[in-house]
Coordinates of C-alpha atoms and ligand atoms in Angstrom, one line a residue:
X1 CA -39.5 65.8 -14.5
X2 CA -36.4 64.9 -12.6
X3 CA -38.7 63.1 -9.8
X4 CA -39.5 60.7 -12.6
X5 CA -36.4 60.7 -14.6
X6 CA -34.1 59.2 -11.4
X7 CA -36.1 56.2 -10.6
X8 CA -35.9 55.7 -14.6
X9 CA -32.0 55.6 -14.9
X10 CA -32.0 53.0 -11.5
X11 CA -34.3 51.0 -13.8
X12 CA -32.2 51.4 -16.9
X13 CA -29.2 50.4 -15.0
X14 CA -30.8 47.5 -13.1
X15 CA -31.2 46.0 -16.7
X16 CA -28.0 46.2 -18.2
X17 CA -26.2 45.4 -15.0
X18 CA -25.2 41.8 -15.5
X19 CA -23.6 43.1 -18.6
X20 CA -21.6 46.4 -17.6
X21 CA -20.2 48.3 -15.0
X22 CA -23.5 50.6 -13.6
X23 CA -23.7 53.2 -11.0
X24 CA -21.6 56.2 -11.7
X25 CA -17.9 56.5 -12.8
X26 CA -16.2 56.1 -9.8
X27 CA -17.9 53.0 -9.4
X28 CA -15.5 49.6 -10.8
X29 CA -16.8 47.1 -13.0
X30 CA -16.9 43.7 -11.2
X31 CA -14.3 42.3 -12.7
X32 CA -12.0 44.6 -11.9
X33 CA -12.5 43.8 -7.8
X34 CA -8.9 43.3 -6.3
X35 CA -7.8 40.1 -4.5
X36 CA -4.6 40.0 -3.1
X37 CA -3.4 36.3 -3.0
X38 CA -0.7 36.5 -1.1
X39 CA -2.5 38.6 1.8
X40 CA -5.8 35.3 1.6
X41 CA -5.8 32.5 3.5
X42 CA -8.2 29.9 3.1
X43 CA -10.0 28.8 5.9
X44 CA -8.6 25.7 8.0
X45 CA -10.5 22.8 9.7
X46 CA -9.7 24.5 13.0
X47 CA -11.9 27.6 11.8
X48 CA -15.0 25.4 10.7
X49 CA -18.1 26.5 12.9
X50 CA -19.7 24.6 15.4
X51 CA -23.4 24.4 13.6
X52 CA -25.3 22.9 11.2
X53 CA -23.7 24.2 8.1
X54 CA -19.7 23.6 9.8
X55 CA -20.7 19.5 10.2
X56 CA -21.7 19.4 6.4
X57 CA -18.2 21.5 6.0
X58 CA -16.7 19.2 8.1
X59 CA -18.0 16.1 6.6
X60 CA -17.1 17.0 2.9
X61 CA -13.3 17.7 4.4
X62 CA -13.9 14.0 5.6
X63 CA -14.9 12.8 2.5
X64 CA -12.0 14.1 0.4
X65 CA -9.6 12.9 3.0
X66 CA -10.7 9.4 3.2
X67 CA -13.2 8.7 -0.1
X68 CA -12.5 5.0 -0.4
X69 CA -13.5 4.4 2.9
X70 CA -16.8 6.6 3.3
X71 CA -17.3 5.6 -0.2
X72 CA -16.2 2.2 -1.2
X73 CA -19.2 1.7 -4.1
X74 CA -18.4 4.8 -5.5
X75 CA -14.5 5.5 -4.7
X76 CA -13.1 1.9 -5.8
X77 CA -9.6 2.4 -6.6
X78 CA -6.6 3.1 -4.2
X79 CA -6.6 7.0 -4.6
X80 CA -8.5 9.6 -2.5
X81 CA -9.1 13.2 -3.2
X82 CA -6.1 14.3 -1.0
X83 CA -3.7 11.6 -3.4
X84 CA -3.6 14.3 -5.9
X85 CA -4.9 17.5 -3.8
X86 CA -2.7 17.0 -1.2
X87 CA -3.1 19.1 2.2
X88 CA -6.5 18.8 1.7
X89 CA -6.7 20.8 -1.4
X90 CA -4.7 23.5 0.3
X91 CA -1.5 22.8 -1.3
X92 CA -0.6 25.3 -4.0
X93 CA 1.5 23.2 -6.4
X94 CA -0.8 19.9 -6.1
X95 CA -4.0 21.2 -8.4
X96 CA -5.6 23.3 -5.1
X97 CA -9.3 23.4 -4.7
X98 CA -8.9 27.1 -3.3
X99 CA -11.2 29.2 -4.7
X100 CA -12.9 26.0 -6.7
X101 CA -16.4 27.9 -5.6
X102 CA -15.6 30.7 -6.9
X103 CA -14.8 29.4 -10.6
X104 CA -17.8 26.8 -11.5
X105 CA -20.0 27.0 -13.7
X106 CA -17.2 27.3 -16.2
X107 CA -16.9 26.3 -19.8
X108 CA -14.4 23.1 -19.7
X109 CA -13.1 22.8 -23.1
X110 CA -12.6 18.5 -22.4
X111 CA -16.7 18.1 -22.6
X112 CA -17.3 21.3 -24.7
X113 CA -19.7 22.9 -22.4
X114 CA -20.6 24.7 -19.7
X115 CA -20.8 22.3 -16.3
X116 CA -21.5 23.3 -12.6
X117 CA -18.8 22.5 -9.8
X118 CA -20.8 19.0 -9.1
X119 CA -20.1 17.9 -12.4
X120 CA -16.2 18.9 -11.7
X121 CA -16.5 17.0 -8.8
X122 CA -18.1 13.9 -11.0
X123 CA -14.8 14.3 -13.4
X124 CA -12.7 13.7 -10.7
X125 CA -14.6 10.5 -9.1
X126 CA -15.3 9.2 -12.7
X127 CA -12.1 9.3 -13.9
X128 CA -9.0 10.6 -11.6
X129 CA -9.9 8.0 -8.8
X130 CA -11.9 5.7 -11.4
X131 CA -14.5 5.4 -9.6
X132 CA -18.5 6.0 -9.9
X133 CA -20.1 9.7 -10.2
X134 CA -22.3 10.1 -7.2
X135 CA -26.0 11.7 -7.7
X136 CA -25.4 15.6 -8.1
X137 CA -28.5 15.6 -5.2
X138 CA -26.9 13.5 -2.7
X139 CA -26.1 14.8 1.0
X140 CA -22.3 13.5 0.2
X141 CA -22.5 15.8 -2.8
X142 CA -24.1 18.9 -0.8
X143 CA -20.8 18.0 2.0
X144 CA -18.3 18.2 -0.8
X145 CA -19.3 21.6 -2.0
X146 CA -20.0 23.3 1.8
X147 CA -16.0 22.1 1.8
X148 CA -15.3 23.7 -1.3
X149 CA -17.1 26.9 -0.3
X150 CA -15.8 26.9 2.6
X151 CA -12.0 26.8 1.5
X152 CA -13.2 29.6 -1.2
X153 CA -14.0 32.0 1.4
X154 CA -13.9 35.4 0.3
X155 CA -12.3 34.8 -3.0
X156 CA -13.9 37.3 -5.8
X157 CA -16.2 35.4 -8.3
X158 CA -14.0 34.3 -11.8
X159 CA -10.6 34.8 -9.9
X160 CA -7.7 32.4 -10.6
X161 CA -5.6 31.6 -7.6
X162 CA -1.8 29.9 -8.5
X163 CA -1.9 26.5 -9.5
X164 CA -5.5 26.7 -9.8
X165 CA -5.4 26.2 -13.5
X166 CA -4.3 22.4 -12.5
X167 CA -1.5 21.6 -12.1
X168 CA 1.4 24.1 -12.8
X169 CA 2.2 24.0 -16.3
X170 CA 5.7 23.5 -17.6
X171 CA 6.9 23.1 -20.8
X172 CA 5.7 21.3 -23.3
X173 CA 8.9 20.5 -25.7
X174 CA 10.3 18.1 -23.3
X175 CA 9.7 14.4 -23.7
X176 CA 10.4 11.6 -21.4
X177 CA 12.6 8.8 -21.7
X178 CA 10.9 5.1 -20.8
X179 CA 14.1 3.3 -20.0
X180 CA 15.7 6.4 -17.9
X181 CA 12.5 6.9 -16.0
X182 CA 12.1 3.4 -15.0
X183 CA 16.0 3.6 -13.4
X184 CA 15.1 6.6 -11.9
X185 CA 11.7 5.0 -10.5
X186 CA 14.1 3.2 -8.1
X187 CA 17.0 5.7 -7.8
X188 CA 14.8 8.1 -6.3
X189 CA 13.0 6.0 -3.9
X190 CA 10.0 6.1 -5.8
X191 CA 9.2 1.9 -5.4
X192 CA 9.9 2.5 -1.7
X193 CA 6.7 3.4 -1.0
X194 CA 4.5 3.2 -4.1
X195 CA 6.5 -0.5 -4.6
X196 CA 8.0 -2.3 -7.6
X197 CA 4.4 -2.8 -9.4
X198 CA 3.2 0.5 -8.6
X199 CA 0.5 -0.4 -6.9
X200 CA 0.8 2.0 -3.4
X201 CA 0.1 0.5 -0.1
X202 CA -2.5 1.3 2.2
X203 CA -2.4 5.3 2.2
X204 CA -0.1 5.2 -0.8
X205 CA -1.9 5.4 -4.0
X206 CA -1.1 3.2 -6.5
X207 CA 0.5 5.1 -9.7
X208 CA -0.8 2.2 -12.5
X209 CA -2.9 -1.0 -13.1
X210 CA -6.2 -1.9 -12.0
X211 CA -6.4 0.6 -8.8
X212 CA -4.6 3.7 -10.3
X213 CA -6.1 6.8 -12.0
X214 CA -7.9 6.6 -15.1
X215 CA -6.8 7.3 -18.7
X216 CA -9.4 9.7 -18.4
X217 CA -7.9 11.6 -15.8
X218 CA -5.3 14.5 -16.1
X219 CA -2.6 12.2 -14.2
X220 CA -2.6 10.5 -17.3
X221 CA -0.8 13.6 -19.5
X222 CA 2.1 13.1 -19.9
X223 CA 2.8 16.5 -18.8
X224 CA 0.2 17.2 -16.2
X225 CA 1.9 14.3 -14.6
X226 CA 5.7 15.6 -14.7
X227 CA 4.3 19.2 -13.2
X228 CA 3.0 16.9 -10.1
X229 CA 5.8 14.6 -10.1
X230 CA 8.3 17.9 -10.1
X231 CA 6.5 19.9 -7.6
X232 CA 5.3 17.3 -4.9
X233 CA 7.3 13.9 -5.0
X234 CA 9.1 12.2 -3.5
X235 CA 6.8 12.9 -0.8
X236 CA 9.8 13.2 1.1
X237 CA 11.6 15.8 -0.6
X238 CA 10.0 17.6 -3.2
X239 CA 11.5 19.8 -5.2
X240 CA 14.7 17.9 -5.7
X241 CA 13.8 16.4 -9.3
X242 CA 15.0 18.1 -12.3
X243 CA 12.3 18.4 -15.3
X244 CA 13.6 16.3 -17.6
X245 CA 13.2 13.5 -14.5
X246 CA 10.2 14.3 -13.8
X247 CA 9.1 13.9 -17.8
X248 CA 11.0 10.5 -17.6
X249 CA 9.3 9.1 -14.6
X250 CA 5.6 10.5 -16.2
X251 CA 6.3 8.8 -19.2
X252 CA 7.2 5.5 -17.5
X253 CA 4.4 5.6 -15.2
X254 CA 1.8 6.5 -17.6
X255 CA 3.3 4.0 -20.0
X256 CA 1.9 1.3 -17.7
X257 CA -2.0 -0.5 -17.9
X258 CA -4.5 1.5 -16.3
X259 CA -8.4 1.7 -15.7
X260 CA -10.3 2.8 -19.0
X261 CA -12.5 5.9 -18.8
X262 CA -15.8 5.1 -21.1
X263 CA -16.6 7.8 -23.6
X264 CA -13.1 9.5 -23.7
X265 CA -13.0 9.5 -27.3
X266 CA -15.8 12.4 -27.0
X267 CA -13.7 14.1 -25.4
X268 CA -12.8 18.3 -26.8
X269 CA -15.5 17.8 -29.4
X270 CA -14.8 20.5 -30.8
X271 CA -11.1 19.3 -31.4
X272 CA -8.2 21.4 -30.1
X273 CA -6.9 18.4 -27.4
X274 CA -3.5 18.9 -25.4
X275 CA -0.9 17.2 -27.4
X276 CA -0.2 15.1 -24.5
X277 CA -3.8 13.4 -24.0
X278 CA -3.2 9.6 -24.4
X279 CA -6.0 9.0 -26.1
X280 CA -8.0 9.5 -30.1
X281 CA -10.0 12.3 -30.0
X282 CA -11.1 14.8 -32.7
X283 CA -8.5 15.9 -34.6
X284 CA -6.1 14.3 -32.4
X285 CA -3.9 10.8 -33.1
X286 CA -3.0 9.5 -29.2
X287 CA 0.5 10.3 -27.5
X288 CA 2.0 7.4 -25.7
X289 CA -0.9 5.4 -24.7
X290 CA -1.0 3.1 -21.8
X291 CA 0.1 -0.6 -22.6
X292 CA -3.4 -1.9 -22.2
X293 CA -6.7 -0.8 -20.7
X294 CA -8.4 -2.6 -17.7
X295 CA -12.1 -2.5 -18.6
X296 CA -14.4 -0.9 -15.8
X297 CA -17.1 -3.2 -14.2
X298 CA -20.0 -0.4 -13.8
X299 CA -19.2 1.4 -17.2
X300 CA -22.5 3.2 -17.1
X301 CA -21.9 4.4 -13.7
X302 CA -18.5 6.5 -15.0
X303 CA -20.5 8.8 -17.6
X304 CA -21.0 12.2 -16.5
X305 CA -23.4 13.1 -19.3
X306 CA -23.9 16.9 -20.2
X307 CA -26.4 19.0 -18.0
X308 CA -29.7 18.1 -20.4
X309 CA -32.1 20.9 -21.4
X310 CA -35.3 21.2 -20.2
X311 CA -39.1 22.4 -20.9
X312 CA -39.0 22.6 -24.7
X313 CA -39.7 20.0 -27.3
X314 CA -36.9 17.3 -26.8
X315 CA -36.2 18.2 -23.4
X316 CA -36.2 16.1 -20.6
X317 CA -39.6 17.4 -19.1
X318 CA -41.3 17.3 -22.4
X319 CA -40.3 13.7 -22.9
X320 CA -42.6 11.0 -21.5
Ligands
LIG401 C1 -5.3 11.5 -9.8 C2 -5.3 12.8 -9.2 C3 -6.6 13.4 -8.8 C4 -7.5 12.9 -7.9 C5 -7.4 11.6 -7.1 C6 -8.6 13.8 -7.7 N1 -8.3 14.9 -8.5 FE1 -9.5 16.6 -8.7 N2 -8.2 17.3 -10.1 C7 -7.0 16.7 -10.5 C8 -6.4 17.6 -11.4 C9 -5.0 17.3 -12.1 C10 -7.2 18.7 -11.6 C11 -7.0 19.9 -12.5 C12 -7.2 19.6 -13.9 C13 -6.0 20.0 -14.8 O1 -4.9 20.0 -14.4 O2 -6.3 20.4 -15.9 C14 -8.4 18.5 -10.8 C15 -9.4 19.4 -10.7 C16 -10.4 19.3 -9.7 C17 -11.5 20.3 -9.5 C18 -11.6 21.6 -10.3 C19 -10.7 22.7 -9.7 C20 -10.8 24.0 -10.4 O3 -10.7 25.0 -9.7 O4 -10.9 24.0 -11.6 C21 -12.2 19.9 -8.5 C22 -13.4 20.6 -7.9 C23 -11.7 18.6 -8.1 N3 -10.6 18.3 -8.9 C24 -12.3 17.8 -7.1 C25 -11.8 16.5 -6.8 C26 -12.5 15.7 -5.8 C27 -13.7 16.1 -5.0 C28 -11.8 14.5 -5.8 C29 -12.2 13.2 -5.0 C30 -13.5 12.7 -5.3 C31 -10.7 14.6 -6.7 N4 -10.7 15.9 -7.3 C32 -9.7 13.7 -6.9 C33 -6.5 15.5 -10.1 C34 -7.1 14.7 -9.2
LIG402 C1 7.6 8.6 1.3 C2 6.7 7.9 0.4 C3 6.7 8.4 -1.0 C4 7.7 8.5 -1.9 C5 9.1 8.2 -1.7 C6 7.1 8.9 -3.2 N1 5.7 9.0 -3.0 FE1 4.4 9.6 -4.5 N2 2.9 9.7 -3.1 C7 3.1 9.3 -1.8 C8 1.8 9.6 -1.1 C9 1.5 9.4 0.4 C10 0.9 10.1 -2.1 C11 -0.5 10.7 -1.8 C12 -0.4 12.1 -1.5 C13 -0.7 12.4 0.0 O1 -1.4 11.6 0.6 O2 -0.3 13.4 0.4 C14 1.7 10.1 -3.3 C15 1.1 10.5 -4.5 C16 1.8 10.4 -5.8 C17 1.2 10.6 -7.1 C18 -0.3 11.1 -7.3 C19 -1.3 10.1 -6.9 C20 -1.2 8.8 -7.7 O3 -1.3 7.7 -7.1 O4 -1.1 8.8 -8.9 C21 2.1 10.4 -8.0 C22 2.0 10.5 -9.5 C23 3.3 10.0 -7.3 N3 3.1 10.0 -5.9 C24 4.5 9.7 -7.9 C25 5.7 9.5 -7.2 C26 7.0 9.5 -7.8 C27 7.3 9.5 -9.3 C28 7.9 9.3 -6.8 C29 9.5 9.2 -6.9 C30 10.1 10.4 -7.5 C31 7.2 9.2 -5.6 N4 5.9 9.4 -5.9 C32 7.8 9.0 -4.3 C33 4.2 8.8 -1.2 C34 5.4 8.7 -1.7

């Protein structure tokens, strides 16, 4: 009877449509939903709303811009968001948080599995600013991602934006020269603001020792480092560093002491680390590693564990 048989198929297709497209042929399959980049703009702080939901936005925006000092227990070193998403995550060639709302939960092949947005957000406090994760149910947290949401607006669910996949990738065969990137440190005004021991000065991070990123962090790659260092410094004048430059001055920054990120050697557990990461992991033998590592005072409080299971045998609500 067809009177039967229509509210069936809506059934049918109400079950299978996380998996497939469902609804007729002319109708796309969500991943196929267009987004023209170049025709999106994010939302700016002059477009935040004047209500409850814009003083959270509003508040996370604040947060990124100024971490240390909203959060000095948790943001201890000299970098704040905006150090390395500069333009307050706007800026396409500085690893942009565009669309960041859009992309979580995704699989992160670093902790082999399969973490939510906060986590990311942990990553980054933990080990690019060497700092403390804050608690995933915090107001600060809930801030943070209203910002995040906010600067995602109306980008499709899964899409990549440019630069979003960090920083912008460049070539892997080159390798930086020590000696040439320490000369060019100075020759291209580098100590002028981030100084002789690279330790930054008031709103310029430091770029080693004891208040720089972790070895944890991305900055510490040798090559996610040139890619920043080629598309965003000298602050000044971007863009006017040739690669191999860029390579030299990563290699001599990164060659320097910096904060230790506990855990690290769990990192890609199931092998298949960037041949740049600094560090022993599975199947990988360090590249470069810093001089020495400065040992972290609240080691327990730079873990960003797994999401544990729970409800069965094991899990965290079984266990008393
Ligand atoms: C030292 C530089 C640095 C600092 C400081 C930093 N980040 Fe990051 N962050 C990165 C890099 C680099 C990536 C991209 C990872 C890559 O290139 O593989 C990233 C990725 C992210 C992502 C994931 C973006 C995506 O779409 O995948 C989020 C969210 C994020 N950062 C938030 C933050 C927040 C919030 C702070 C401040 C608490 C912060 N970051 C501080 C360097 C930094
Ligand atoms: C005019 C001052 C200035 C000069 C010159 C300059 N920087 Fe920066 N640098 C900054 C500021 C400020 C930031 C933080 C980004 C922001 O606030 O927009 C930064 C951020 C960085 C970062 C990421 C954050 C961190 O601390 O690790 C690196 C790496 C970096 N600079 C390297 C360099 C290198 C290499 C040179 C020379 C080629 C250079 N900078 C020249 C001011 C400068």
């Amino acid at each position: 009877m067809p009177s039967v048989m229509k509210p069936m198929g809506v059934l049918l297709c109400g079950a299978v449509m996380a998996a497939a497209a469902c609804g007729g042929a002319d109708t796309k399959p969500a991943t196929a939903v267009s987004f023209n980049e170049d025709a999106w703009h994010p939302k700016l702080e002059a477009d935040i709303p004047n209500d409850s939901l814009g003083a959270s936005i509003k508040r996370g925006l604040y947060l990124l811009r100024f971490t240390p000092e909203s959060l000095p227990q948790y943001a201890t070193s000299s970098l704040r968001c905006t150090s390395c998403h500069q333009n307050d995550g706007l800026k396409k060639t500085s690893a942009p948080l565009t669309g960041a709302h859009s992309r979580f939960p995704k699989y992160m092949p670093r902790s082999g599995a399969v973490i939510s947005l906060a986590d990311r957000v942990n990553y980054c406090f933990t080990r690019s600013l060497a700092g403390n994760a804050i608690p995933v149910g915090s107001r600060e947290m809930v801030d943070i991602l209203s910002y995040l949401a906010f600067i995602s607006y109306d980008v499709p669910v899964g899409t990549k934006i440019a630069g979003t996949n960090g920083i912008i990738s460049m070539k892997d065969t080159l390798v930086g020269d020590i000696a040439r990137g320490e000369q060019l440190f100075t020759a291209k005004t580098c100590v002028t603001c981030h100084g002789p021991e690279g330790k930054g000065n008031g709103p310029i991070p430091a770029l080693w020792g004891a208040t720089s990123y972790s070895i944890g962090a991305s900055m510490a790659r040798e090559e996610r480092a040139a890619s920043f260092i080629m598309h965003n410094m000298p602050q000044t004048a971007p863009g006017t560093l040739t690669a191999q430059e860029a390579f030299d001055l990563a290699a001599y920054i990164n060659s320097h002491p910096r904060p230790d990120s506990p855990g690290k050697e769990g990192d890609w557990p199931m092998g298949g680390a960037p041949a740049d990461v600094p560090y022993d992991t599975k199947d990988h033998k360090a590249h470069r590693p810093p001089a020495s590592l400065v040992t972290r005072a609240n080691p327990q409080g730079t873990l960003v564990p797994n999401p544990p299971s729970v409800g069965r045998a094991g899990g965290t609500l079984g266990a008393k």
